[in-house]
Short mmCIF file of C-alpha atoms in Angstrom, two decimals:
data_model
loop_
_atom_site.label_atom_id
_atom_site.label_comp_id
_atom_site.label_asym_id
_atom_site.label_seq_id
_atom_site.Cartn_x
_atom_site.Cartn_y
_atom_site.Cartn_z
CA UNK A 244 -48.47 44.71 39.02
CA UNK A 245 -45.43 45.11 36.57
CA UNK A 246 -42.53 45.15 37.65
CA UNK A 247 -41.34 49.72 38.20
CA UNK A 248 -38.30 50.63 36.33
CA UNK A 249 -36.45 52.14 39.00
CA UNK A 250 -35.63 56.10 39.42
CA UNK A 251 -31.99 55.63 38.11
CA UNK A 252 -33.32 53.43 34.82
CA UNK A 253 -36.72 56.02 34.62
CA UNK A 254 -33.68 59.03 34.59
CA UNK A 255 -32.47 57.76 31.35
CA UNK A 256 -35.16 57.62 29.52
CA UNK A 257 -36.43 61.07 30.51
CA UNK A 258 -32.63 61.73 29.66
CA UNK A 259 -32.68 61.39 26.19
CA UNK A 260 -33.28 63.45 23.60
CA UNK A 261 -31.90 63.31 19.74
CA UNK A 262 -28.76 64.70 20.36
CA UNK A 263 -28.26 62.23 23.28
CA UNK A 264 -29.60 58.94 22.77
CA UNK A 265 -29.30 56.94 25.76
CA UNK A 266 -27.53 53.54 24.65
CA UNK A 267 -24.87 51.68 25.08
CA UNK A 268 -23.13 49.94 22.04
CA UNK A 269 -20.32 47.09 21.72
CA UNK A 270 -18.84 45.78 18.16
CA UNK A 271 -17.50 42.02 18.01
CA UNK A 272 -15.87 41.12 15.69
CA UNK A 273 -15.50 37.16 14.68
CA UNK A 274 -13.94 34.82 12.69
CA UNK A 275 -16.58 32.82 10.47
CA UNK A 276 -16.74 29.36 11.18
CA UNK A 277 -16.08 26.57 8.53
CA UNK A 278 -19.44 25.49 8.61
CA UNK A 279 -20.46 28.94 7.94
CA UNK A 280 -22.52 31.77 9.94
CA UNK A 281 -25.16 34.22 8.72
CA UNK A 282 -28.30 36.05 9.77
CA UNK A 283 -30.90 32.89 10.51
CA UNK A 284 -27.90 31.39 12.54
CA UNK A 285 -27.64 34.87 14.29
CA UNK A 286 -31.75 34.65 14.64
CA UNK A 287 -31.60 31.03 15.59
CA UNK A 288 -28.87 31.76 18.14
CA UNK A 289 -30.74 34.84 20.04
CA UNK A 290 -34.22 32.70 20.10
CA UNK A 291 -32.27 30.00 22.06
CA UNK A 292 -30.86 32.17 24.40
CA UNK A 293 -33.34 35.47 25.22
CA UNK A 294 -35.04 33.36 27.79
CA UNK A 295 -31.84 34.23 29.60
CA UNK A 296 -32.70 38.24 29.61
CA UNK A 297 -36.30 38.32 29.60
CA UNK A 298 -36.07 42.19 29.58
CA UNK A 299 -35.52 41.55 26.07
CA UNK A 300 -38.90 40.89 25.04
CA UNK A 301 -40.51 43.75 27.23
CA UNK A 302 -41.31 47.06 26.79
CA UNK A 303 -41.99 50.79 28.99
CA UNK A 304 -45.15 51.58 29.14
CA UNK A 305 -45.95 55.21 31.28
CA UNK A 306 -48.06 55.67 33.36
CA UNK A 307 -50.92 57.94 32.62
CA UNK A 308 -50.21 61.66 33.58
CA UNK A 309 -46.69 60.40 34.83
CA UNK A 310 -47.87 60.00 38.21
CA UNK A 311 -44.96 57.36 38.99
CA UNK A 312 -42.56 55.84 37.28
CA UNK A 313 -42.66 53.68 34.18
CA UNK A 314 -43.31 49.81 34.22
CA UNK A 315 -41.73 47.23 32.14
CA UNK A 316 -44.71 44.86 30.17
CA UNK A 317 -44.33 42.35 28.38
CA UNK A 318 -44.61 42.86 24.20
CA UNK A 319 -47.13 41.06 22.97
CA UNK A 320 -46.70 42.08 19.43
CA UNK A 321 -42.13 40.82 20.09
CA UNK A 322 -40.92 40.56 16.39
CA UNK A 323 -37.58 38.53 17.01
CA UNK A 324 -36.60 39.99 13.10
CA UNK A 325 -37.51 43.69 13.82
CA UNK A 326 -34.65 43.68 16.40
CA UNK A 327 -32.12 41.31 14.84
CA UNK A 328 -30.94 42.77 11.48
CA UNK A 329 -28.21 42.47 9.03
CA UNK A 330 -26.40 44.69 7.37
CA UNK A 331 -23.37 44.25 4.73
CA UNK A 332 -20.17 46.16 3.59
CA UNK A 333 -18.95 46.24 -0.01
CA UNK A 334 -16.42 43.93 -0.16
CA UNK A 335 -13.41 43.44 0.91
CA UNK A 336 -14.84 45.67 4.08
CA UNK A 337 -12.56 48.05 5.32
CA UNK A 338 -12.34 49.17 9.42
CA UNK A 339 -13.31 52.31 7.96
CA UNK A 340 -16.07 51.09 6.21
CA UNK A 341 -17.27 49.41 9.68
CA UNK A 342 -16.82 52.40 11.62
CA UNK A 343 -19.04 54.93 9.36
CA UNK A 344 -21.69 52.12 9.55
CA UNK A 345 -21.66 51.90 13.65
CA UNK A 346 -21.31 55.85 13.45
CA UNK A 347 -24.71 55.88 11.71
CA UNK A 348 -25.83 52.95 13.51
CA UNK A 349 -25.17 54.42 17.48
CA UNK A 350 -26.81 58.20 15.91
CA UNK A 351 -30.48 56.88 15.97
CA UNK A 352 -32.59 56.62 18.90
CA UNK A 353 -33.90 53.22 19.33
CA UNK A 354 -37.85 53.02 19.54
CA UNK A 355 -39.67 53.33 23.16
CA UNK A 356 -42.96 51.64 21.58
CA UNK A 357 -40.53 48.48 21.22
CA UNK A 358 -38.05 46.47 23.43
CA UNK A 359 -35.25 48.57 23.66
CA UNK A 360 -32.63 46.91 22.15
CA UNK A 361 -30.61 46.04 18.36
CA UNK A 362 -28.46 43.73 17.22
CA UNK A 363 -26.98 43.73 13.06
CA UNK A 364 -25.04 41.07 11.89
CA UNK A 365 -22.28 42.68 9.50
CA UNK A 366 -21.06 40.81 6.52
CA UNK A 367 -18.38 41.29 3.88
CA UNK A 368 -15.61 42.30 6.07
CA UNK A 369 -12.38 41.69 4.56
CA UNK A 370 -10.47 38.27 5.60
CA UNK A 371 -14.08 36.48 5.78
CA UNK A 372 -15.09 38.11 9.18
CA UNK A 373 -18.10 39.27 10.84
CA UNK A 374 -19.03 41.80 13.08
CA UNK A 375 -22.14 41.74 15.29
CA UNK A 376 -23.12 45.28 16.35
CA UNK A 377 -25.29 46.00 19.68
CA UNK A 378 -27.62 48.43 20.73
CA UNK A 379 -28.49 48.39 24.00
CA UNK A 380 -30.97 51.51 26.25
CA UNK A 381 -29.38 51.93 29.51
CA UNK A 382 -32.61 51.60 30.96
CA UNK A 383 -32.07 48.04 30.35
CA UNK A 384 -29.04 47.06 31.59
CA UNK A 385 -26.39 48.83 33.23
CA UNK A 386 -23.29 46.80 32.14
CA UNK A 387 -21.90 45.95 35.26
CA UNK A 388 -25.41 44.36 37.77
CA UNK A 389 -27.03 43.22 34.99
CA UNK A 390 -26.56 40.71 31.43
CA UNK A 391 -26.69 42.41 28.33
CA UNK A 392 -27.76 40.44 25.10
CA UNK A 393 -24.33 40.47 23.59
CA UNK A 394 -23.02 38.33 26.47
CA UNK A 395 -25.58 35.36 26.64
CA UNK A 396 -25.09 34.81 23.02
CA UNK A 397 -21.00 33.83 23.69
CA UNK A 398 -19.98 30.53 24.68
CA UNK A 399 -16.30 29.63 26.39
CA UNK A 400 -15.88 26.74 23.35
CA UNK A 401 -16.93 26.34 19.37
CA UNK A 402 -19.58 23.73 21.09
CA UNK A 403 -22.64 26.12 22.08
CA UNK A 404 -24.24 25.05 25.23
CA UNK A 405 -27.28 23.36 25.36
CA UNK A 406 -30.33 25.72 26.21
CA UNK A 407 -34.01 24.02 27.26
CA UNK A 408 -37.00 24.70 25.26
CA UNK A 409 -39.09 27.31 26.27
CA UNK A 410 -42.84 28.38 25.02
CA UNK A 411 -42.73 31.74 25.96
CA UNK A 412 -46.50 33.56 26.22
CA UNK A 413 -46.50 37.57 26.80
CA UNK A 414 -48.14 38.31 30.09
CA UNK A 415 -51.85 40.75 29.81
CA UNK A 416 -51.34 44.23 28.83
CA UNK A 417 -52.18 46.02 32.78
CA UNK A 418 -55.16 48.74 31.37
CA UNK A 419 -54.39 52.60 32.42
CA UNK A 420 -56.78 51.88 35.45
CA UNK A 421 -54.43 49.16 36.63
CA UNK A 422 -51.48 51.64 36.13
CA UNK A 423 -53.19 54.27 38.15
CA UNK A 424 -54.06 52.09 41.11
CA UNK A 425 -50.21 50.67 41.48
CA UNK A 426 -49.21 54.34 41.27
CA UNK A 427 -51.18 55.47 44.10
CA UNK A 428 -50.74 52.16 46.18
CA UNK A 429 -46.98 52.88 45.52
CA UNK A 430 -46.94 56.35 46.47
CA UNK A 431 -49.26 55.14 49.54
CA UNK A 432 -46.18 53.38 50.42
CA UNK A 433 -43.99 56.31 50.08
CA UNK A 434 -45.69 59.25 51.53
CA UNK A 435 -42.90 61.42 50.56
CA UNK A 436 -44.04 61.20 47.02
CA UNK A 437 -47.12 62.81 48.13
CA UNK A 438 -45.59 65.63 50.24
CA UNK A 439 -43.84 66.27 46.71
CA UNK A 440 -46.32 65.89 44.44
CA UNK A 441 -48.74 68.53 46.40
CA UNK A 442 -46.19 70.95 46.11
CA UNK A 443 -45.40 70.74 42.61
CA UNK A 444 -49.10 70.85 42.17
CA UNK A 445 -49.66 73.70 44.28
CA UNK A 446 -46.57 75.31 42.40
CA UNK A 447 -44.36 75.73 44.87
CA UNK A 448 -41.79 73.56 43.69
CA UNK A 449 -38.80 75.54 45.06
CA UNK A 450 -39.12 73.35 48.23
CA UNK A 451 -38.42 70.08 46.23
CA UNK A 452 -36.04 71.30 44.18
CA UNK A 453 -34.07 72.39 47.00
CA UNK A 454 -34.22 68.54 48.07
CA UNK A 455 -32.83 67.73 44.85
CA UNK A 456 -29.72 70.11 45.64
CA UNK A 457 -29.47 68.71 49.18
CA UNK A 458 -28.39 65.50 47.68
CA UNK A 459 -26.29 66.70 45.09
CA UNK A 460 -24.60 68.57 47.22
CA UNK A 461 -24.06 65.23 49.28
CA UNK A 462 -22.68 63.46 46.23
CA UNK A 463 -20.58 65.77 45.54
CA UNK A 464 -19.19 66.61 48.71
CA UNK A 465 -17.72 63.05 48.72
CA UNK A 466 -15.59 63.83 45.58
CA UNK A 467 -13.37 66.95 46.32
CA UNK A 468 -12.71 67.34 42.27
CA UNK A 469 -16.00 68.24 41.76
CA UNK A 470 -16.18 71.31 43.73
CA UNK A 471 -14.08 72.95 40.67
CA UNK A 472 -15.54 73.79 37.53
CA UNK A 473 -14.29 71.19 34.72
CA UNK A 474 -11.30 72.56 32.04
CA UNK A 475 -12.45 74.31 29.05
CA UNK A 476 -11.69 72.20 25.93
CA UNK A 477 -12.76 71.81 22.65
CA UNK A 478 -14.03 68.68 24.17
CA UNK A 479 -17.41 70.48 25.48
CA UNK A 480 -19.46 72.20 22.79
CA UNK A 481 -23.43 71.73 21.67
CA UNK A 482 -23.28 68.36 20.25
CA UNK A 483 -25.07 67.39 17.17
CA UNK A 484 -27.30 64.21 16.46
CA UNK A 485 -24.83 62.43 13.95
CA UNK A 486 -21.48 60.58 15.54
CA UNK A 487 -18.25 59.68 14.23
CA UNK A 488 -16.56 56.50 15.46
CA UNK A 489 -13.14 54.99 15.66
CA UNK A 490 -11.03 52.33 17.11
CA UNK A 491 -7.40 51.22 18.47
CA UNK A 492 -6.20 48.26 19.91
CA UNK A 493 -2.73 46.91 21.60
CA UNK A 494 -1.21 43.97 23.53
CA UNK A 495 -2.38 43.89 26.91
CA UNK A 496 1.12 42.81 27.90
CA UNK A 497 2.51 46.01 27.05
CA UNK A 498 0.49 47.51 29.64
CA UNK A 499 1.39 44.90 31.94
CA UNK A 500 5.00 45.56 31.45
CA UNK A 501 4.93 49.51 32.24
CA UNK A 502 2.65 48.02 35.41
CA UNK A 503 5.34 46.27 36.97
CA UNK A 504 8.27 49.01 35.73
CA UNK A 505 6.33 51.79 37.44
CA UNK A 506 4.17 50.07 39.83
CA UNK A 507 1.01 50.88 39.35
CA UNK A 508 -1.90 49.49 38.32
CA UNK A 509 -2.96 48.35 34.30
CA UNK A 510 -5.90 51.33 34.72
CA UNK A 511 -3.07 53.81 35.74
CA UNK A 512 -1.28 53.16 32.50
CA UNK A 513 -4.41 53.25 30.32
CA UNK A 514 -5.63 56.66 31.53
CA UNK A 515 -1.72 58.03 31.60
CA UNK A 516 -2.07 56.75 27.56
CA UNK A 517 -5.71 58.47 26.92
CA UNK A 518 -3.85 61.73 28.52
CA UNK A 519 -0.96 61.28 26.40
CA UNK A 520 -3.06 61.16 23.10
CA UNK A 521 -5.11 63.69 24.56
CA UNK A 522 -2.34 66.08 24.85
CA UNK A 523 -0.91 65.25 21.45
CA UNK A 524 -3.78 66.27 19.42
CA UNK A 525 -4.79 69.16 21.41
CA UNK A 526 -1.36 69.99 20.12
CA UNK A 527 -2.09 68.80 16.13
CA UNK A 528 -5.41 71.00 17.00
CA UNK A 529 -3.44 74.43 18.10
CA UNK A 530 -4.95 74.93 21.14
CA UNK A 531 -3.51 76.25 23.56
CA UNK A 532 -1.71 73.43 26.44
CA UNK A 533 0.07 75.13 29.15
CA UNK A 534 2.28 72.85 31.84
CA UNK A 535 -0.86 72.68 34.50
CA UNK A 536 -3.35 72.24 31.67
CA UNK A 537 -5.72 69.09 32.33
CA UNK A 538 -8.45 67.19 30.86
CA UNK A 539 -10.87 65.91 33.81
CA UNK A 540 -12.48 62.43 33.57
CA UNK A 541 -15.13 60.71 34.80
CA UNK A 542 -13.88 57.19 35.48
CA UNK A 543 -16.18 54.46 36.57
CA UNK A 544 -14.78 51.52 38.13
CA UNK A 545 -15.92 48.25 38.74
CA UNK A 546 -15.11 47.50 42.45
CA UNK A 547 -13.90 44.49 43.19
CA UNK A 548 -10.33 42.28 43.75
CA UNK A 549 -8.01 40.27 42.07
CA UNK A 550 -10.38 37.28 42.89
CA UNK A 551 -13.20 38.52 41.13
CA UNK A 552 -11.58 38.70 37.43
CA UNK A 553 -13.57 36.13 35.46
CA UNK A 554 -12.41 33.07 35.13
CA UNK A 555 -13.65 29.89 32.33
CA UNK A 556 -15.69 29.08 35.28
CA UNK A 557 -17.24 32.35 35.99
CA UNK A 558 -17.81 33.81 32.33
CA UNK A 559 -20.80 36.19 31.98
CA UNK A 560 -20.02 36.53 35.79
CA UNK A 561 -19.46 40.36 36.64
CA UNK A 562 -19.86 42.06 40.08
CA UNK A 563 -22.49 44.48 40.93
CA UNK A 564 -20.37 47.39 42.61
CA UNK A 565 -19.07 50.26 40.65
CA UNK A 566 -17.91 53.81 41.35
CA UNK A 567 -16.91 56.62 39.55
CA UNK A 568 -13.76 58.59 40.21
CA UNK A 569 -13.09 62.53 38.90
CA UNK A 570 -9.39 62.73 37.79
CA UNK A 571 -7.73 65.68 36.49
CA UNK A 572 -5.46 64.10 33.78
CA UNK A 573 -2.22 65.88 33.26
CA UNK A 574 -2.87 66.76 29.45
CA UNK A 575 0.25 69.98 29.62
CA UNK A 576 2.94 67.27 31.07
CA UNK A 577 4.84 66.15 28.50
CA UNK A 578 7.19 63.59 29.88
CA UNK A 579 5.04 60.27 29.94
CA UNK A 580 6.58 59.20 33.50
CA UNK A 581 5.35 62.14 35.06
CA UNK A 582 1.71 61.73 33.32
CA UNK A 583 1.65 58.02 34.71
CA UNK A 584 2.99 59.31 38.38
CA UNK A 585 -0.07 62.00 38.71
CA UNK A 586 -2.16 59.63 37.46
CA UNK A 587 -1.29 56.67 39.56
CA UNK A 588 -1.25 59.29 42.66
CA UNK A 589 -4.52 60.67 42.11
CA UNK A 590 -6.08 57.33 41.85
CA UNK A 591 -4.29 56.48 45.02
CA UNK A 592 -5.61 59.45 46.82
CA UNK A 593 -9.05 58.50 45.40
CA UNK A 594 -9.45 54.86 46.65
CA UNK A 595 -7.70 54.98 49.95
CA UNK A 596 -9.94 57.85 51.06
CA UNK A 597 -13.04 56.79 49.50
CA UNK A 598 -13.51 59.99 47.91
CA UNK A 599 -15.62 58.71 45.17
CA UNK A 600 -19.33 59.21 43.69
CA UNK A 601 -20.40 55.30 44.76
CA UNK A 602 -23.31 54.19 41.96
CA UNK A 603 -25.57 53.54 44.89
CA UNK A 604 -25.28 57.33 45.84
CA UNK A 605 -26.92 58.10 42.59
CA UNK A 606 -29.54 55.87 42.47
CA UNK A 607 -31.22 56.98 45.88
CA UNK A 608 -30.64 60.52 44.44
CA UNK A 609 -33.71 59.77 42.35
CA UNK A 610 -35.81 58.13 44.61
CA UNK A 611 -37.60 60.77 46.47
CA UNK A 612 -39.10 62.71 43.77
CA UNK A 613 -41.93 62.71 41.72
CA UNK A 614 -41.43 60.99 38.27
CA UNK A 615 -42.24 64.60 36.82
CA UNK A 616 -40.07 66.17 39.04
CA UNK A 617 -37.16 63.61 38.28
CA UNK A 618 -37.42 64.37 34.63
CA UNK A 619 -36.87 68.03 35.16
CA UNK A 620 -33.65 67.02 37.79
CA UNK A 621 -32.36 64.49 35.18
CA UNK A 622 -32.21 66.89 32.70
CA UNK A 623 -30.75 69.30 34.94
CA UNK A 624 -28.25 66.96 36.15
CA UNK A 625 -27.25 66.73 32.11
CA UNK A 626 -26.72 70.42 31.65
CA UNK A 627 -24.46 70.52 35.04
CA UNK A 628 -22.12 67.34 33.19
CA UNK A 629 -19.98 69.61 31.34
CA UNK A 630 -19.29 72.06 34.42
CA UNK A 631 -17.75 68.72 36.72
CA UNK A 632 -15.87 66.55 33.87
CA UNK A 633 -14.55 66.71 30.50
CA UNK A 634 -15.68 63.07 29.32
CA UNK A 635 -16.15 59.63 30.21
CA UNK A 636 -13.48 57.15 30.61
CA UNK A 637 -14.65 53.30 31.08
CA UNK A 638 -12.36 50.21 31.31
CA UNK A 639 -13.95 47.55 32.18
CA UNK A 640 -11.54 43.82 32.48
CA UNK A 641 -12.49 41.02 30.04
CA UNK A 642 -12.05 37.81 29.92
CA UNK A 643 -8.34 36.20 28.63
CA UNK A 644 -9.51 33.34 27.19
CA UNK A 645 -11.20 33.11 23.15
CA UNK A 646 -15.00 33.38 23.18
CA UNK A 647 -17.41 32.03 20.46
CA UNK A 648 -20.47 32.72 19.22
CA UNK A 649 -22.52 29.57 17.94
CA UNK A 650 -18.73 28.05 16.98
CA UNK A 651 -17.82 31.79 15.41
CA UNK A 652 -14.72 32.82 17.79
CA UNK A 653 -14.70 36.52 19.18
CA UNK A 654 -11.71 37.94 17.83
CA UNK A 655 -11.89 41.79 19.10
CA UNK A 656 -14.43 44.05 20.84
CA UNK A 657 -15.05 47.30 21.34
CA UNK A 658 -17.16 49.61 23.55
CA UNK A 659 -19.82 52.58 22.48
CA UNK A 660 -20.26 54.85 25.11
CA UNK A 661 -22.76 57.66 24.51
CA UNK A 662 -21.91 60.93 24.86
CA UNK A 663 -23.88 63.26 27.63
CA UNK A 664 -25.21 67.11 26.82
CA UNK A 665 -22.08 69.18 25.96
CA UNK A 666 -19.84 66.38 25.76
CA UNK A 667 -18.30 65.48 22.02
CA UNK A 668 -15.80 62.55 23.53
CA UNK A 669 -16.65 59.24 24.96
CA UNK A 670 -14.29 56.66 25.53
CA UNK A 671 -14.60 52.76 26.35
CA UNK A 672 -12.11 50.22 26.47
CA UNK A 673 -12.01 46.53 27.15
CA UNK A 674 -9.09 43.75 27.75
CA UNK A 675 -10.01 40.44 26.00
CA UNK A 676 -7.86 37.60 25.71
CA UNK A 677 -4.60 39.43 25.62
CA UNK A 678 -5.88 42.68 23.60
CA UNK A 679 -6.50 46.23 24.86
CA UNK A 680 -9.34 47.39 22.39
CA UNK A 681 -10.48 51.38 22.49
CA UNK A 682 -13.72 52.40 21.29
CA UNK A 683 -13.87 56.29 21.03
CA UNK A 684 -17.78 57.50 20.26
CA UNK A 685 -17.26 61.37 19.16
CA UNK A 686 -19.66 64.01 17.78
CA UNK A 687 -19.45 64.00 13.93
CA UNK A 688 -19.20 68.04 14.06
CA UNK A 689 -17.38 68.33 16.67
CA UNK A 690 -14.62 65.86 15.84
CA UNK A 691 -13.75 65.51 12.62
CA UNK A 692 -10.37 64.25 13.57
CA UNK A 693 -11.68 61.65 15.69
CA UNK A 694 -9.57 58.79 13.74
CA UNK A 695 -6.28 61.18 14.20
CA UNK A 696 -6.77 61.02 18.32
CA UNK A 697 -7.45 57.24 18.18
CA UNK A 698 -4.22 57.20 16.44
CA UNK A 699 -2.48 58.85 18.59
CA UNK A 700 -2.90 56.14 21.64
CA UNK A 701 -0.17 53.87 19.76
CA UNK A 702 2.36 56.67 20.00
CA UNK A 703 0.94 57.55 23.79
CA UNK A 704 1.78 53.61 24.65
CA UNK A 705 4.80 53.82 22.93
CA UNK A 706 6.16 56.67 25.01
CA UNK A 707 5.97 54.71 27.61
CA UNK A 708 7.50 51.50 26.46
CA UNK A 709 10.48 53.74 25.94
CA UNK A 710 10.77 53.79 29.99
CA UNK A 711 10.65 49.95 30.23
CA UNK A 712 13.90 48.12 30.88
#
């Protein structure tokens, strides 16, 4: 039998929707080679290295009447040029240029008849660079447990390892018979499916839903932020299908250097910046920010030590814990110190009591029901997001050493988060060899000024430096 995408991977596809397309984005840019790079070297590169994700060349296929969960086949009809495109700007291409094009890029759903994943090579950036620009479902990969596309491709030196040949031949096609009898052998095996599926059937669905809250109400009891309502900002509005996007980068040892001054940790500092620039254009906007105005974030977390950072040895090496911490961010302070002390206080607070929502948490939230019933909680679950935080916040550590791409070397990178229901603000950042790089996905109505608040980290961060010795 196929392999089940599981009730946390099934959520986001019966997440989506057109105004919330369920991927995950990242945009590398590189320096071209001497001996040149362009799309078949891109093509050539991927073909080598795919047998490293072999999600990559599968698709979902549902199960008849959506009587379990979705299964993962293999495509027999995989077109290695239908997902691996290129794409040029009129030279010499401008950032701004690049952003519109990922703007447009991230707004389109990718297609659920195909593998669910993109990749465009960019050309005709200015100073001879590239970009590559990824598209990734979340069903596929979750960033932190398991390897996205855009990280086989990179080697640690100009000299691409050597890969083995591999024939690869699609697996049959299971028939909707097939799919039916794993569904009831699985829910055999799970005889609370059954209990939930008679009830929905019978109608009397109040009894399953009121599972569904039991557990929420368990998640959520473990995070004590969550029992208020999220802020109102301009931040939470009905978002649109069409995103704006835009970047900002800095030195990584700047934020090492208000670390040790303050002691804290390099996290602390970033989200004391995001609040900073936060607070500054609500400002530029008019709206109103009062001394105990906040913002509230969502902040997942990889969990692990100082050990874990990847190392040369250990690239494309990440760990497989993560959880996500609510934290009011002090948006009406305006002395930067005091930002970074709440900051690095509530994050205290947060780890050393373990008041988190822990990633496994939410995946057994899904497990019990019924794939039809899970649909209707996932969506649920969406319209609740804008009650409990404002946006998402991810930071996730890089490596600090160069990376290359079949002898291209990585020179920046930077994270697209999608944006949930009611949310017109996502922000990602990454650390790579010695850079802080922000991506900031927005909704093109509701943020028009998106490039102004990207802006504004650099004066955030400088604020800051101002404390340094």
């Amino acid at each position: 039998m196929p392999p089940r995408l599981s009730a946390l991977d099934a959520s986001f596809l019966y997440l989506e929707s057109p105004s919330t397309p369920m991927h995950v984005g990242a945009v590398s840019i590189f320096r071209r080679p001497r001996g040149g790079f362009d799309y078949d070297r891109l093509v050539d590169l991927v073909e080598q290295r795919i047998a490293l994700v072999p999600r990559y060349r599968q698709k979902v296929r549902y199960v008849p009447g959506n009587l379990a969960r979705p299964v993962w086949i293999d495509d027999p009809d995989f077109d290695i040029a239908y997902h691996v495109r290129r794409s040029a700007l009129p030279k010499p291409g401008s950032e701004e240029q690049l952003t519109e094009l990922v703007a447009r890029l991230m707004s389109r759903q990718l297609d659920h008849t195909r593998p669910l994943w993109e990749m465009y090579l960019v050309e005709g950036l200015a100073q001879g660079r590239i970009a590559i620009v990824t598209k990734t479902h979340q069903a596929m990969v979750d960033g932190i447990s398991a390897i996205d596309i855009g990280q086989v491709i990179l080697d640690v030196s100009p000299e691409p390892r050597e890969m083995p040949e591999e024939l690869w031949m699609p697996r049959p096609e299971p028939s909707n018979a097939e799919l039916l009898l794993g569904a009831v052998a699985d829910a055999v095996a799970q005889p609370g499916e059954i209990i939930d599926n008679v009830r929905v059937a019978a109608g009397d669905a109040l009894a399953t839903v009121n599972k569904i809250a039991g557990a929420a109400g368990k998640l959520f009891s473990i995070a004590w932020t969550a029992s208020r309502p999220a802020p109102g900002t301009p931040l939470n509005v009905e978002i649109s299908t069409q995103r704006r996007f835009a970047v900002a980068r800095a030195e990584l040892e700047d934020y090492r250097r208000v670390r040790a001054a303050h002691g804290c940790s390099v996290n602390d500092v970033v989200l004391s910046v995001i609040a900073g620039a936060l607070r500054n254009w609500l400002l530029s906007r008019g709206e109103p920010v009062t001394p105990s105005s906040t913002v509230r974030a969502m902040v997942p977390l990889s969990v692990r030590g100082e050990a874990d950072v990847p190392s040369s040895a250990t690239a494309g090496t990440l760990g497989n814990r993560v959880s996500s911490f609510l934290v009011d961010l002090p948006v009406g302070e305006p002395s930067p110190v005091v930002r970074l002390h709440h900051v690095t206080h509530a994050m205290r607070e947060h780890t050393s009591s373990g008041q988190s929502v822990g990633a496994d948490t939410l995946v057994r939230i899904g497990g019990f029901a019924p794939p039809t019933l899970h649909a209707l909680g996932a969506r649920a679950a969406s319209g609740f997001s804008k009650r409990i935080f404002n946006l998402v916040v991810t930071n996730v550590p890089g490596p600090q050493f160069p990376l290359y791409a079949a002898g291209a070397r990585m020179l920046e990178m930077f994270p697209v988060v999608p944006l949930a229901k009611g949310q017109a603000l996502a922000i990602g950042l990454t650390s790579y060899d010695g850079g802080v790089y922000y991506g900031f996905n927005g909704d093109r109505d509701a943020m028009h000024d998106l490039d102004v608040l990207a802006g504004l980290v650099h004066e955030s961060l400088d604020e800051l430096l101002t404390t340094v010795a």
